[in-house]
Amino acid sequence: MTHVGRSATAPERHEPGEPTPRASVRDVVAAYVGLTKPRVIELLLLTTVPVMFFADRGIPELGLVLATVVGGTFSAGSASVFNCVYDRDIDEQMRRTRRRALPRHIVSPTAALVFGFVLAALSTAVLLLWVNPLSAGLSLGANAFYVFVYTMLLKRRTTQNIVWGGLAGCFPALIGWTAVTGELSWVPVVLFMVVFFWTPPHTWALALRYREDYANVDVPMLPVVKPAREVGRQIVIYSWVMVATSLLLWPVAGTGAAYPVAAAVLGAVFLLEAHRMHARARDTEDLATIQPMRLFHSSNLYLSLLFVAVALDPLLTR
């Protein structure tokens, strides 16, 4: 999900599993934190907490929010750690990821695996004890789906990797809802589908920026196997479906006027950016002209503000 560019400096070479001689305690701690991909966790929590407000039709109990956030953080962190362990071979070759802890040998694969399992166990325990079994099961299922289906099965085999693999990133909407209500309904499913249709435009914009990296390690992201104009076309299609799905929350959940207005305005702005990128990509493969990162950053802002609107709607209509 959310990533930032890394230095293109070649990684330091050490024997496999051997820590860097100059790695301080601070470096090691930072490396373990980095394995959890904190930027991804931030985005996942942004789709969890607002749904809790919406499900409660107000302000949910602070202790419940805290337990859900802690459990969700541990779960998402665990999935990211397992992903880093499995992908360490290609991470070492990609400019964007070669400065991660495993390619730099600050943390060994075995230590990282133990860390991942500990986080998964803590997540399950926290959600079971202080939230509910349904939320714990959904969180564990999302973790397993991301690791086994996306990372191990789809990522290196198909251009549809992020479309279906991205389902794991949609689960926080369900977890936030079930944490409050203890049951599923069509309301969180709509928000689940918003994130589902949001994920391809978000990820393909980033993958277009780093398509040479993915090509060099034989990961068939859509921008690697299709020209930029086709990537832009697919992004526009998914963007339209995403915006239409976001507006479904109004009739399905019976929201106030604030949410559909916000969803329509945010959707219009995002669609404009998607169409502009598509237009820039029609006759060129030059990334400086296409500017895919504009859409990437716009997608982060869109999702953030949309879920803020989800949280505020019940507060404004009480």
PDB file of C-alpha atoms in Angstrom:
ATOM      1  CA  MET A   1       0.000   0.000   0.000  1.00  0.00           C
ATOM      2  CA  THR A   2       1.824   3.277   1.023  1.00  0.00           C
ATOM      3  CA  HIS A   3       5.492   3.348   0.245  1.00  0.00           C
ATOM      4  CA  VAL A   4       8.167   5.905  -0.307  1.00  0.00           C
ATOM      5  CA  GLY A   5      11.193   5.892  -2.544  1.00  0.00           C
ATOM      6  CA  ARG A   6      14.473   4.553  -1.211  1.00  0.00           C
ATOM      7  CA  SER A   7      18.025   5.499  -1.893  1.00  0.00           C
ATOM      8  CA  ALA A   8      19.566   3.972  -4.994  1.00  0.00           C
ATOM      9  CA  THR A   9      22.843   3.423  -3.119  1.00  0.00           C
ATOM     10  CA  ALA A  10      24.004  -0.176  -3.327  1.00  0.00           C
ATOM     11  CA  PRO A  11      23.338  -2.145  -0.139  1.00  0.00           C
ATOM     12  CA  GLU A  12      26.140  -3.133   2.171  1.00  0.00           C
ATOM     13  CA  ARG A  13      27.258  -6.733   1.692  1.00  0.00           C
ATOM     14  CA  HIS A  14      27.562  -9.111   4.619  1.00  0.00           C
ATOM     15  CA  GLU A  15      27.320 -12.819   5.219  1.00  0.00           C
ATOM     16  CA  PRO A  16      23.681 -13.991   5.281  1.00  0.00           C
ATOM     17  CA  GLY A  17      22.176 -13.625   8.740  1.00  0.00           C
ATOM     18  CA  GLU A  18      25.174 -11.729  10.117  1.00  0.00           C
ATOM     19  CA  PRO A  19      24.327  -8.362  11.705  1.00  0.00           C
ATOM     20  CA  THR A  20      26.021  -5.245  10.422  1.00  0.00           C
ATOM     21  CA  PRO A  21      29.170  -4.629  12.515  1.00  0.00           C
ATOM     22  CA  ARG A  22      28.270  -0.950  12.955  1.00  0.00           C
ATOM     23  CA  ALA A  23      24.591  -1.524  13.757  1.00  0.00           C
ATOM     24  CA  SER A  24      23.746   0.141  17.068  1.00  0.00           C
ATOM     25  CA  VAL A  25      20.859  -0.801  19.329  1.00  0.00           C
ATOM     26  CA  ARG A  26      18.982   2.156  17.877  1.00  0.00           C
ATOM     27  CA  ASP A  27      19.633   0.865  14.349  1.00  0.00           C
ATOM     28  CA  VAL A  28      18.342  -2.593  15.245  1.00  0.00           C
ATOM     29  CA  VAL A  29      15.200  -1.242  16.913  1.00  0.00           C
ATOM     30  CA  ALA A  30      14.561   0.996  13.915  1.00  0.00           C
ATOM     31  CA  ALA A  31      15.083  -2.010  11.637  1.00  0.00           C
ATOM     32  CA  TYR A  32      12.471  -4.078  13.473  1.00  0.00           C
ATOM     33  CA  VAL A  33      10.022  -1.195  13.375  1.00  0.00           C
ATOM     34  CA  GLY A  34      10.749  -0.755   9.664  1.00  0.00           C
ATOM     35  CA  LEU A  35       9.882  -4.414   9.025  1.00  0.00           C
ATOM     36  CA  THR A  36       6.303  -3.672  10.121  1.00  0.00           C
ATOM     37  CA  LYS A  37       5.947  -0.953   7.423  1.00  0.00           C
ATOM     38  CA  PRO A  38       4.521   1.782   9.693  1.00  0.00           C
ATOM     39  CA  ARG A  39       3.225   3.847   6.762  1.00  0.00           C
ATOM     40  CA  VAL A  40       1.051   0.912   5.694  1.00  0.00           C
ATOM     41  CA  ILE A  41      -0.210   0.478   9.256  1.00  0.00           C
ATOM     42  CA  GLU A  42      -1.196   4.154   9.406  1.00  0.00           C
ATOM     43  CA  LEU A  43      -3.337   3.767   6.305  1.00  0.00           C
ATOM     44  CA  LEU A  44      -4.978   0.585   7.570  1.00  0.00           C
ATOM     45  CA  LEU A  45      -5.844   2.169  10.914  1.00  0.00           C
ATOM     46  CA  LEU A  46      -7.284   5.133   9.046  1.00  0.00           C
ATOM     47  CA  THR A  47      -9.910   2.784   7.623  1.00  0.00           C
ATOM     48  CA  THR A  48     -10.515   1.067  10.975  1.00  0.00           C
ATOM     49  CA  VAL A  49     -11.150   3.833  13.516  1.00  0.00           C
ATOM     50  CA  PRO A  50     -13.578   5.967  11.445  1.00  0.00           C
ATOM     51  CA  VAL A  51     -15.713   2.879  10.822  1.00  0.00           C
ATOM     52  CA  MET A  52     -15.892   2.384  14.594  1.00  0.00           C
ATOM     53  CA  PHE A  53     -17.309   5.904  14.951  1.00  0.00           C
ATOM     54  CA  PHE A  54     -19.793   5.186  12.202  1.00  0.00           C
ATOM     55  CA  ALA A  55     -20.845   1.857  13.715  1.00  0.00           C
ATOM     56  CA  ASP A  56     -21.326   3.455  17.134  1.00  0.00           C
ATOM     57  CA  ARG A  57     -23.228   6.403  15.625  1.00  0.00           C
ATOM     58  CA  GLY A  58     -21.060   8.567  17.844  1.00  0.00           C
ATOM     59  CA  ILE A  59     -17.879   8.237  19.856  1.00  0.00           C
ATOM     60  CA  PRO A  60     -17.005   4.611  20.689  1.00  0.00           C
ATOM     61  CA  GLU A  61     -15.565   3.558  24.038  1.00  0.00           C
ATOM     62  CA  LEU A  62     -11.930   4.645  24.271  1.00  0.00           C
ATOM     63  CA  GLY A  63     -10.743   1.304  25.641  1.00  0.00           C
ATOM     64  CA  LEU A  64     -12.343  -0.553  22.748  1.00  0.00           C
ATOM     65  CA  VAL A  65     -10.757   1.791  20.210  1.00  0.00           C
ATOM     66  CA  LEU A  66      -7.359   1.397  21.874  1.00  0.00           C
ATOM     67  CA  ALA A  67      -7.587  -2.414  21.922  1.00  0.00           C
ATOM     68  CA  THR A  68      -8.681  -2.499  18.278  1.00  0.00           C
ATOM     69  CA  VAL A  69      -5.875  -0.154  17.240  1.00  0.00           C
ATOM     70  CA  VAL A  70      -3.229  -2.119  19.165  1.00  0.00           C
ATOM     71  CA  GLY A  71      -4.493  -5.466  17.875  1.00  0.00           C
ATOM     72  CA  GLY A  72      -4.762  -4.143  14.333  1.00  0.00           C
ATOM     73  CA  THR A  73      -1.278  -2.639  14.502  1.00  0.00           C
ATOM     74  CA  PHE A  74       0.247  -5.930  15.630  1.00  0.00           C
ATOM     75  CA  SER A  75      -1.655  -7.864  12.946  1.00  0.00           C
ATOM     76  CA  ALA A  76      -0.722  -5.538  10.074  1.00  0.00           C
ATOM     77  CA  GLY A  77       2.857  -5.391  11.329  1.00  0.00           C
ATOM     78  CA  SER A  78       3.044  -9.168  11.449  1.00  0.00           C
ATOM     79  CA  ALA A  79       1.816  -9.508   7.854  1.00  0.00           C
ATOM     80  CA  SER A  80       4.371  -6.949   6.693  1.00  0.00           C
ATOM     81  CA  VAL A  81       7.194  -8.771   8.500  1.00  0.00           C
ATOM     82  CA  PHE A  82       6.293 -12.075   6.827  1.00  0.00           C
ATOM     83  CA  ASN A  83       6.121 -10.244   3.490  1.00  0.00           C
ATOM     84  CA  CYS A  84       9.607  -8.806   4.041  1.00  0.00           C
ATOM     85  CA  VAL A  85      11.004 -12.234   4.886  1.00  0.00           C
ATOM     86  CA  TYR A  86       9.529 -13.904   1.810  1.00  0.00           C
ATOM     87  CA  ASP A  87      10.450 -11.040  -0.547  1.00  0.00           C
ATOM     88  CA  ARG A  88      13.947 -10.383   0.785  1.00  0.00           C
ATOM     89  CA  ASP A  89      15.531 -11.711  -2.415  1.00  0.00           C
ATOM     90  CA  ILE A  90      13.780  -9.201  -4.664  1.00  0.00           C
ATOM     91  CA  ASP A  91      13.892  -6.429  -2.051  1.00  0.00           C
ATOM     92  CA  GLU A  92      17.678  -6.565  -2.236  1.00  0.00           C
ATOM     93  CA  GLN A  93      17.564  -5.865  -5.983  1.00  0.00           C
ATOM     94  CA  MET A  94      14.976  -3.077  -6.025  1.00  0.00           C
ATOM     95  CA  ARG A  95      15.995   0.548  -5.476  1.00  0.00           C
ATOM     96  CA  ARG A  96      12.853   1.261  -3.491  1.00  0.00           C
ATOM     97  CA  THR A  97      13.392  -1.564  -1.000  1.00  0.00           C
ATOM     98  CA  ARG A  98      17.091  -2.404  -0.888  1.00  0.00           C
ATOM     99  CA  ARG A  99      17.624  -0.331   2.271  1.00  0.00           C
ATOM    100  CA  ARG A 100      15.197  -2.430   4.284  1.00  0.00           C
ATOM    101  CA  ALA A 101      16.484  -4.383   7.277  1.00  0.00           C
ATOM    102  CA  LEU A 102      16.752  -7.837   5.702  1.00  0.00           C
ATOM    103  CA  PRO A 103      18.620  -6.810   2.517  1.00  0.00           C
ATOM    104  CA  ARG A 104      21.031  -4.878   4.744  1.00  0.00           C
ATOM    105  CA  HIS A 105      21.374  -7.889   7.094  1.00  0.00           C
ATOM    106  CA  ILE A 106      20.662  -5.867  10.211  1.00  0.00           C
ATOM    107  CA  VAL A 107      18.015  -8.474  11.119  1.00  0.00           C
ATOM    108  CA  SER A 108      18.290 -12.157  10.189  1.00  0.00           C
ATOM    109  CA  PRO A 109      15.407 -13.954   8.429  1.00  0.00           C
ATOM    110  CA  THR A 110      14.981 -16.275  11.419  1.00  0.00           C
ATOM    111  CA  ALA A 111      14.771 -13.398  13.875  1.00  0.00           C
ATOM    112  CA  ALA A 112      12.304 -11.621  11.612  1.00  0.00           C
ATOM    113  CA  LEU A 113      10.117 -14.743  11.395  1.00  0.00           C
ATOM    114  CA  VAL A 114      10.039 -15.053  15.177  1.00  0.00           C
ATOM    115  CA  PHE A 115       9.145 -11.363  15.408  1.00  0.00           C
ATOM    116  CA  GLY A 116       6.312 -11.845  12.913  1.00  0.00           C
ATOM    117  CA  PHE A 117       4.839 -14.798  14.812  1.00  0.00           C
ATOM    118  CA  VAL A 118       5.072 -12.941  18.122  1.00  0.00           C
ATOM    119  CA  LEU A 119       3.201  -9.977  16.647  1.00  0.00           C
ATOM    120  CA  ALA A 120       0.520 -12.293  15.210  1.00  0.00           C
ATOM    121  CA  ALA A 121       0.076 -14.014  18.588  1.00  0.00           C
ATOM    122  CA  LEU A 122      -0.135 -10.684  20.422  1.00  0.00           C
ATOM    123  CA  SER A 123      -2.655  -9.363  17.910  1.00  0.00           C
ATOM    124  CA  THR A 124      -4.900 -12.400  18.273  1.00  0.00           C
ATOM    125  CA  ALA A 125      -4.687 -12.302  22.064  1.00  0.00           C
ATOM    126  CA  VAL A 126      -5.488  -8.586  22.299  1.00  0.00           C
ATOM    127  CA  LEU A 127      -8.462  -8.830  19.938  1.00  0.00           C
ATOM    128  CA  LEU A 128      -9.799 -11.980  21.595  1.00  0.00           C
ATOM    129  CA  LEU A 129      -9.507 -10.655  25.134  1.00  0.00           C
ATOM    130  CA  TRP A 130     -10.530  -7.024  24.703  1.00  0.00           C
ATOM    131  CA  VAL A 131     -12.529  -6.851  21.457  1.00  0.00           C
ATOM    132  CA  ASN A 132     -14.328 -10.030  20.289  1.00  0.00           C
ATOM    133  CA  PRO A 133     -13.653 -13.362  18.544  1.00  0.00           C
ATOM    134  CA  LEU A 134     -15.135 -12.210  15.217  1.00  0.00           C
ATOM    135  CA  SER A 135     -12.744  -9.265  14.952  1.00  0.00           C
ATOM    136  CA  ALA A 136      -9.847 -11.496  15.977  1.00  0.00           C
ATOM    137  CA  GLY A 137     -10.769 -14.058  13.321  1.00  0.00           C
ATOM    138  CA  LEU A 138     -11.101 -11.416  10.605  1.00  0.00           C
ATOM    139  CA  SER A 139      -7.716  -9.961  11.536  1.00  0.00           C
ATOM    140  CA  LEU A 140      -6.046 -13.364  11.466  1.00  0.00           C
ATOM    141  CA  GLY A 141      -7.718 -14.127   8.139  1.00  0.00           C
ATOM    142  CA  ALA A 142      -6.483 -10.857   6.626  1.00  0.00           C
ATOM    143  CA  ASN A 143      -2.950 -11.629   7.804  1.00  0.00           C
ATOM    144  CA  ALA A 144      -3.030 -15.125   6.294  1.00  0.00           C
ATOM    145  CA  PHE A 145      -4.561 -13.873   3.030  1.00  0.00           C
ATOM    146  CA  TYR A 146      -1.853 -11.217   2.598  1.00  0.00           C
ATOM    147  CA  VAL A 147       0.969 -13.657   3.260  1.00  0.00           C
ATOM    148  CA  PHE A 148      -0.212 -16.847   1.557  1.00  0.00           C
ATOM    149  CA  VAL A 149      -2.433 -15.546  -1.246  1.00  0.00           C
ATOM    150  CA  TYR A 150      -0.892 -12.215  -2.211  1.00  0.00           C
ATOM    151  CA  THR A 151       2.779 -12.537  -1.242  1.00  0.00           C
ATOM    152  CA  MET A 152       3.385 -16.219  -1.947  1.00  0.00           C
ATOM    153  CA  LEU A 153       0.832 -17.066  -4.640  1.00  0.00           C
ATOM    154  CA  LEU A 154      -0.129 -13.997  -6.701  1.00  0.00           C
ATOM    155  CA  LYS A 155       2.568 -11.336  -6.527  1.00  0.00           C
ATOM    156  CA  ARG A 156       5.152 -13.006  -8.771  1.00  0.00           C
ATOM    157  CA  ARG A 157       2.681 -14.771 -11.078  1.00  0.00           C
ATOM    158  CA  THR A 158      -0.023 -12.452 -12.405  1.00  0.00           C
ATOM    159  CA  THR A 159      -0.816  -8.854 -13.309  1.00  0.00           C
ATOM    160  CA  GLN A 160      -3.934  -9.274 -11.168  1.00  0.00           C
ATOM    161  CA  ASN A 161      -1.735  -9.676  -8.089  1.00  0.00           C
ATOM    162  CA  ILE A 162      -2.709  -6.412  -6.438  1.00  0.00           C
ATOM    163  CA  VAL A 163      -6.363  -6.585  -7.504  1.00  0.00           C
ATOM    164  CA  TRP A 164      -7.100  -9.772  -5.566  1.00  0.00           C
ATOM    165  CA  GLY A 165      -4.184  -9.615  -3.173  1.00  0.00           C
ATOM    166  CA  GLY A 166      -5.384  -6.175  -2.150  1.00  0.00           C
ATOM    167  CA  LEU A 167      -8.401  -7.779  -0.470  1.00  0.00           C
ATOM    168  CA  ALA A 168      -6.293  -8.141   2.668  1.00  0.00           C
ATOM    169  CA  GLY A 169      -6.091  -4.362   2.972  1.00  0.00           C
ATOM    170  CA  CYS A 170      -9.899  -4.106   2.898  1.00  0.00           C
ATOM    171  CA  PHE A 171     -10.444  -6.082   6.101  1.00  0.00           C
ATOM    172  CA  PRO A 172      -9.905  -3.171   8.531  1.00  0.00           C
ATOM    173  CA  ALA A 173     -13.312  -1.786   7.525  1.00  0.00           C
ATOM    174  CA  LEU A 174     -14.907  -5.063   8.603  1.00  0.00           C
ATOM    175  CA  ILE A 175     -12.810  -5.274  11.765  1.00  0.00           C
ATOM    176  CA  GLY A 176     -13.700  -1.738  12.846  1.00  0.00           C
ATOM    177  CA  TRP A 177     -17.400  -2.455  12.368  1.00  0.00           C
ATOM    178  CA  THR A 178     -17.409  -5.830  14.137  1.00  0.00           C
ATOM    179  CA  ALA A 179     -15.351  -4.435  17.019  1.00  0.00           C
ATOM    180  CA  VAL A 180     -18.313  -2.196  17.884  1.00  0.00           C
ATOM    181  CA  THR A 181     -21.307  -4.265  16.776  1.00  0.00           C
ATOM    182  CA  GLY A 182     -20.055  -7.842  17.109  1.00  0.00           C
ATOM    183  CA  GLU A 183     -21.578  -8.722  13.742  1.00  0.00           C
ATOM    184  CA  LEU A 184     -21.266  -8.072  10.022  1.00  0.00           C
ATOM    185  CA  SER A 185     -23.713  -6.170   7.806  1.00  0.00           C
ATOM    186  CA  TRP A 186     -23.856  -4.612   4.347  1.00  0.00           C
ATOM    187  CA  VAL A 187     -22.594  -1.262   5.666  1.00  0.00           C
ATOM    188  CA  PRO A 188     -18.963  -2.330   6.266  1.00  0.00           C
ATOM    189  CA  VAL A 189     -19.090  -4.435   3.096  1.00  0.00           C
ATOM    190  CA  VAL A 190     -19.664  -1.240   1.092  1.00  0.00           C
ATOM    191  CA  LEU A 191     -16.620   0.367   2.720  1.00  0.00           C
ATOM    192  CA  PHE A 192     -14.671  -2.876   2.183  1.00  0.00           C
ATOM    193  CA  MET A 193     -15.458  -2.588  -1.542  1.00  0.00           C
ATOM    194  CA  VAL A 194     -14.449   1.085  -1.639  1.00  0.00           C
ATOM    195  CA  VAL A 195     -10.968   0.094  -0.450  1.00  0.00           C
ATOM    196  CA  PHE A 196     -10.957  -2.853  -2.850  1.00  0.00           C
ATOM    197  CA  PHE A 197     -11.545  -0.619  -5.886  1.00  0.00           C
ATOM    198  CA  TRP A 198      -9.208   2.076  -4.511  1.00  0.00           C
ATOM    199  CA  THR A 199      -6.237  -0.294  -4.207  1.00  0.00           C
ATOM    200  CA  PRO A 200      -5.447  -0.832  -7.939  1.00  0.00           C
ATOM    201  CA  PRO A 201      -5.265   2.893  -8.895  1.00  0.00           C
ATOM    202  CA  HIS A 202      -3.221   3.586  -5.762  1.00  0.00           C
ATOM    203  CA  THR A 203      -0.779   0.718  -6.293  1.00  0.00           C
ATOM    204  CA  TRP A 204      -0.512   0.900 -10.080  1.00  0.00           C
ATOM    205  CA  ALA A 205       0.454   4.564  -9.877  1.00  0.00           C
ATOM    206  CA  LEU A 206       3.317   3.617  -7.554  1.00  0.00           C
ATOM    207  CA  ALA A 207       4.223   0.581  -9.663  1.00  0.00           C
ATOM    208  CA  LEU A 208       4.344   2.779 -12.780  1.00  0.00           C
ATOM    209  CA  ARG A 209       6.891   4.990 -11.040  1.00  0.00           C
ATOM    210  CA  TYR A 210       9.001   1.943 -10.119  1.00  0.00           C
ATOM    211  CA  ARG A 211       8.212  -0.290 -13.087  1.00  0.00           C
ATOM    212  CA  GLU A 212      11.903  -0.816 -13.926  1.00  0.00           C
ATOM    213  CA  ASP A 213      12.437  -2.173 -10.411  1.00  0.00           C
ATOM    214  CA  TYR A 214       9.577  -4.651 -10.805  1.00  0.00           C
ATOM    215  CA  ALA A 215      10.704  -5.617 -14.297  1.00  0.00           C
ATOM    216  CA  ASN A 216      14.242  -6.304 -13.085  1.00  0.00           C
ATOM    217  CA  VAL A 217      12.968  -8.835 -10.539  1.00  0.00           C
ATOM    218  CA  ASP A 218      10.298 -10.361 -12.836  1.00  0.00           C
ATOM    219  CA  VAL A 219       7.295  -9.214 -10.811  1.00  0.00           C
ATOM    220  CA  PRO A 220       4.514  -8.802 -13.417  1.00  0.00           C
ATOM    221  CA  MET A 221       2.848  -5.687 -12.087  1.00  0.00           C
ATOM    222  CA  LEU A 222       0.452  -4.232 -14.665  1.00  0.00           C
ATOM    223  CA  PRO A 223       2.792  -1.300 -15.576  1.00  0.00           C
ATOM    224  CA  VAL A 224       5.541  -3.833 -16.337  1.00  0.00           C
ATOM    225  CA  VAL A 225       3.587  -5.809 -18.924  1.00  0.00           C
ATOM    226  CA  LYS A 226       1.276  -3.109 -20.322  1.00  0.00           C
ATOM    227  CA  PRO A 227       2.003   0.347 -21.777  1.00  0.00           C
ATOM    228  CA  ALA A 228       1.325   3.409 -19.670  1.00  0.00           C
ATOM    229  CA  ARG A 229      -1.794   4.312 -21.646  1.00  0.00           C
ATOM    230  CA  GLU A 230      -3.396   0.954 -20.723  1.00  0.00           C
ATOM    231  CA  VAL A 231      -2.410   1.405 -17.089  1.00  0.00           C
ATOM    232  CA  GLY A 232      -4.037   4.818 -17.186  1.00  0.00           C
ATOM    233  CA  ARG A 233      -7.185   3.380 -18.755  1.00  0.00           C
ATOM    234  CA  GLN A 234      -7.459   0.686 -16.080  1.00  0.00           C
ATOM    235  CA  ILE A 235      -6.924   3.288 -13.369  1.00  0.00           C
ATOM    236  CA  VAL A 236      -9.759   5.411 -14.753  1.00  0.00           C
ATOM    237  CA  ILE A 237     -12.126   2.408 -14.830  1.00  0.00           C
ATOM    238  CA  TYR A 238     -11.381   1.380 -11.259  1.00  0.00           C
ATOM    239  CA  SER A 239     -11.609   4.988 -10.107  1.00  0.00           C
ATOM    240  CA  TRP A 240     -15.122   5.402 -11.504  1.00  0.00           C
ATOM    241  CA  VAL A 241     -16.270   2.178  -9.858  1.00  0.00           C
ATOM    242  CA  MET A 242     -14.634   3.242  -6.583  1.00  0.00           C
ATOM    243  CA  VAL A 243     -16.449   6.584  -6.519  1.00  0.00           C
ATOM    244  CA  ALA A 244     -19.770   4.973  -7.423  1.00  0.00           C
ATOM    245  CA  THR A 245     -19.295   2.427  -4.633  1.00  0.00           C
ATOM    246  CA  SER A 246     -18.466   5.154  -2.120  1.00  0.00           C
ATOM    247  CA  LEU A 247     -21.814   6.818  -2.858  1.00  0.00           C
ATOM    248  CA  LEU A 248     -23.655   3.549  -2.130  1.00  0.00           C
ATOM    249  CA  LEU A 249     -23.020   4.091   1.563  1.00  0.00           C
ATOM    250  CA  TRP A 250     -25.616   6.873   1.546  1.00  0.00           C
ATOM    251  CA  PRO A 251     -28.663   4.678   0.748  1.00  0.00           C
ATOM    252  CA  VAL A 252     -27.304   1.492   2.340  1.00  0.00           C
ATOM    253  CA  ALA A 253     -26.451   3.066   5.706  1.00  0.00           C
ATOM    254  CA  GLY A 254     -28.872   5.967   5.658  1.00  0.00           C
ATOM    255  CA  THR A 255     -26.175   8.581   6.235  1.00  0.00           C
ATOM    256  CA  GLY A 256     -26.837  12.268   6.672  1.00  0.00           C
ATOM    257  CA  ALA A 257     -26.183  14.800   3.925  1.00  0.00           C
ATOM    258  CA  ALA A 258     -22.569  15.431   4.970  1.00  0.00           C
ATOM    259  CA  TYR A 259     -21.203  12.099   3.775  1.00  0.00           C
ATOM    260  CA  PRO A 260     -22.616  11.980   0.206  1.00  0.00           C
ATOM    261  CA  VAL A 261     -21.586  15.598  -0.383  1.00  0.00           C
ATOM    262  CA  ALA A 262     -18.037  14.864   0.804  1.00  0.00           C
ATOM    263  CA  ALA A 263     -17.896  11.601  -1.180  1.00  0.00           C
ATOM    264  CA  ALA A 264     -19.094  13.311  -4.358  1.00  0.00           C
ATOM    265  CA  VAL A 265     -16.640  16.215  -4.077  1.00  0.00           C
ATOM    266  CA  LEU A 266     -13.667  14.001  -3.175  1.00  0.00           C
ATOM    267  CA  GLY A 267     -14.607  11.547  -5.919  1.00  0.00           C
ATOM    268  CA  ALA A 268     -14.850  14.289  -8.535  1.00  0.00           C
ATOM    269  CA  VAL A 269     -11.404  15.606  -7.624  1.00  0.00           C
ATOM    270  CA  PHE A 270      -9.894  12.108  -7.739  1.00  0.00           C
ATOM    271  CA  LEU A 271     -11.533  11.295 -11.073  1.00  0.00           C
ATOM    272  CA  LEU A 272     -10.178  14.521 -12.532  1.00  0.00           C
ATOM    273  CA  GLU A 273      -6.662  13.538 -11.447  1.00  0.00           C
ATOM    274  CA  ALA A 274      -7.079  10.003 -12.843  1.00  0.00           C
ATOM    275  CA  HIS A 275      -8.311  11.290 -16.228  1.00  0.00           C
ATOM    276  CA  ARG A 276      -5.470  13.811 -16.367  1.00  0.00           C
ATOM    277  CA  MET A 277      -2.888  11.096 -15.777  1.00  0.00           C
ATOM    278  CA  HIS A 278      -4.520   8.935 -18.437  1.00  0.00           C
ATOM    279  CA  ALA A 279      -4.371  11.834 -20.891  1.00  0.00           C
ATOM    280  CA  ARG A 280      -0.692  12.421 -20.150  1.00  0.00           C
ATOM    281  CA  ALA A 281       0.054   8.708 -20.677  1.00  0.00           C
ATOM    282  CA  ARG A 282      -1.676   8.302 -24.040  1.00  0.00           C
ATOM    283  CA  ASP A 283       1.290   9.178 -26.256  1.00  0.00           C
ATOM    284  CA  THR A 284       4.340   8.707 -24.044  1.00  0.00           C
ATOM    285  CA  GLU A 285       6.111   6.355 -21.675  1.00  0.00           C
ATOM    286  CA  ASP A 286       8.112   9.189 -20.119  1.00  0.00           C
ATOM    287  CA  LEU A 287       7.456   9.161 -16.372  1.00  0.00           C
ATOM    288  CA  ALA A 288       8.416  12.816 -16.016  1.00  0.00           C
ATOM    289  CA  THR A 289       5.503  13.622 -18.325  1.00  0.00           C
ATOM    290  CA  ILE A 290       3.045  11.084 -16.895  1.00  0.00           C
ATOM    291  CA  GLN A 291       3.744  12.052 -13.246  1.00  0.00           C
ATOM    292  CA  PRO A 292       2.199   8.918 -11.687  1.00  0.00           C
ATOM    293  CA  MET A 293       3.145   9.947  -8.153  1.00  0.00           C
ATOM    294  CA  ARG A 294       0.656  12.817  -8.363  1.00  0.00           C
ATOM    295  CA  LEU A 295      -2.119  10.254  -8.531  1.00  0.00           C
ATOM    296  CA  PHE A 296      -0.483   8.112  -5.856  1.00  0.00           C
ATOM    297  CA  HIS A 297      -0.413  10.971  -3.360  1.00  0.00           C
ATOM    298  CA  SER A 298      -3.924  12.022  -4.403  1.00  0.00           C
ATOM    299  CA  SER A 299      -5.158   8.503  -3.667  1.00  0.00           C
ATOM    300  CA  ASN A 300      -3.796   8.677  -0.117  1.00  0.00           C
ATOM    301  CA  LEU A 301      -5.482  12.022   0.453  1.00  0.00           C
ATOM    302  CA  TYR A 302      -8.750  10.795  -1.069  1.00  0.00           C
ATOM    303  CA  LEU A 303      -9.011   7.728   1.158  1.00  0.00           C
ATOM    304  CA  SER A 304      -7.990   9.668   4.263  1.00  0.00           C
ATOM    305  CA  LEU A 305     -10.582  12.394   3.778  1.00  0.00           C
ATOM    306  CA  LEU A 306     -13.318   9.971   2.716  1.00  0.00           C
ATOM    307  CA  PHE A 307     -12.975   7.982   5.939  1.00  0.00           C
ATOM    308  CA  VAL A 308     -12.797  11.180   7.974  1.00  0.00           C
ATOM    309  CA  ALA A 309     -16.186  11.969   6.406  1.00  0.00           C
ATOM    310  CA  VAL A 310     -17.379   8.498   7.467  1.00  0.00           C
ATOM    311  CA  ALA A 311     -16.393   9.244  11.079  1.00  0.00           C
ATOM    312  CA  LEU A 312     -17.840  12.764  11.127  1.00  0.00           C
ATOM    313  CA  ASP A 313     -21.186  11.978   9.494  1.00  0.00           C
ATOM    314  CA  PRO A 314     -22.882  10.492  12.586  1.00  0.00           C
ATOM    315  CA  LEU A 315     -21.476  13.295  14.755  1.00  0.00           C
ATOM    316  CA  LEU A 316     -22.918  15.936  12.435  1.00  0.00           C
ATOM    317  CA  THR A 317     -26.330  14.299  12.149  1.00  0.00           C
ATOM    318  CA  ARG A 318     -27.022  13.497  15.819  1.00  0.00           C
TER     319      ARG A 318
END
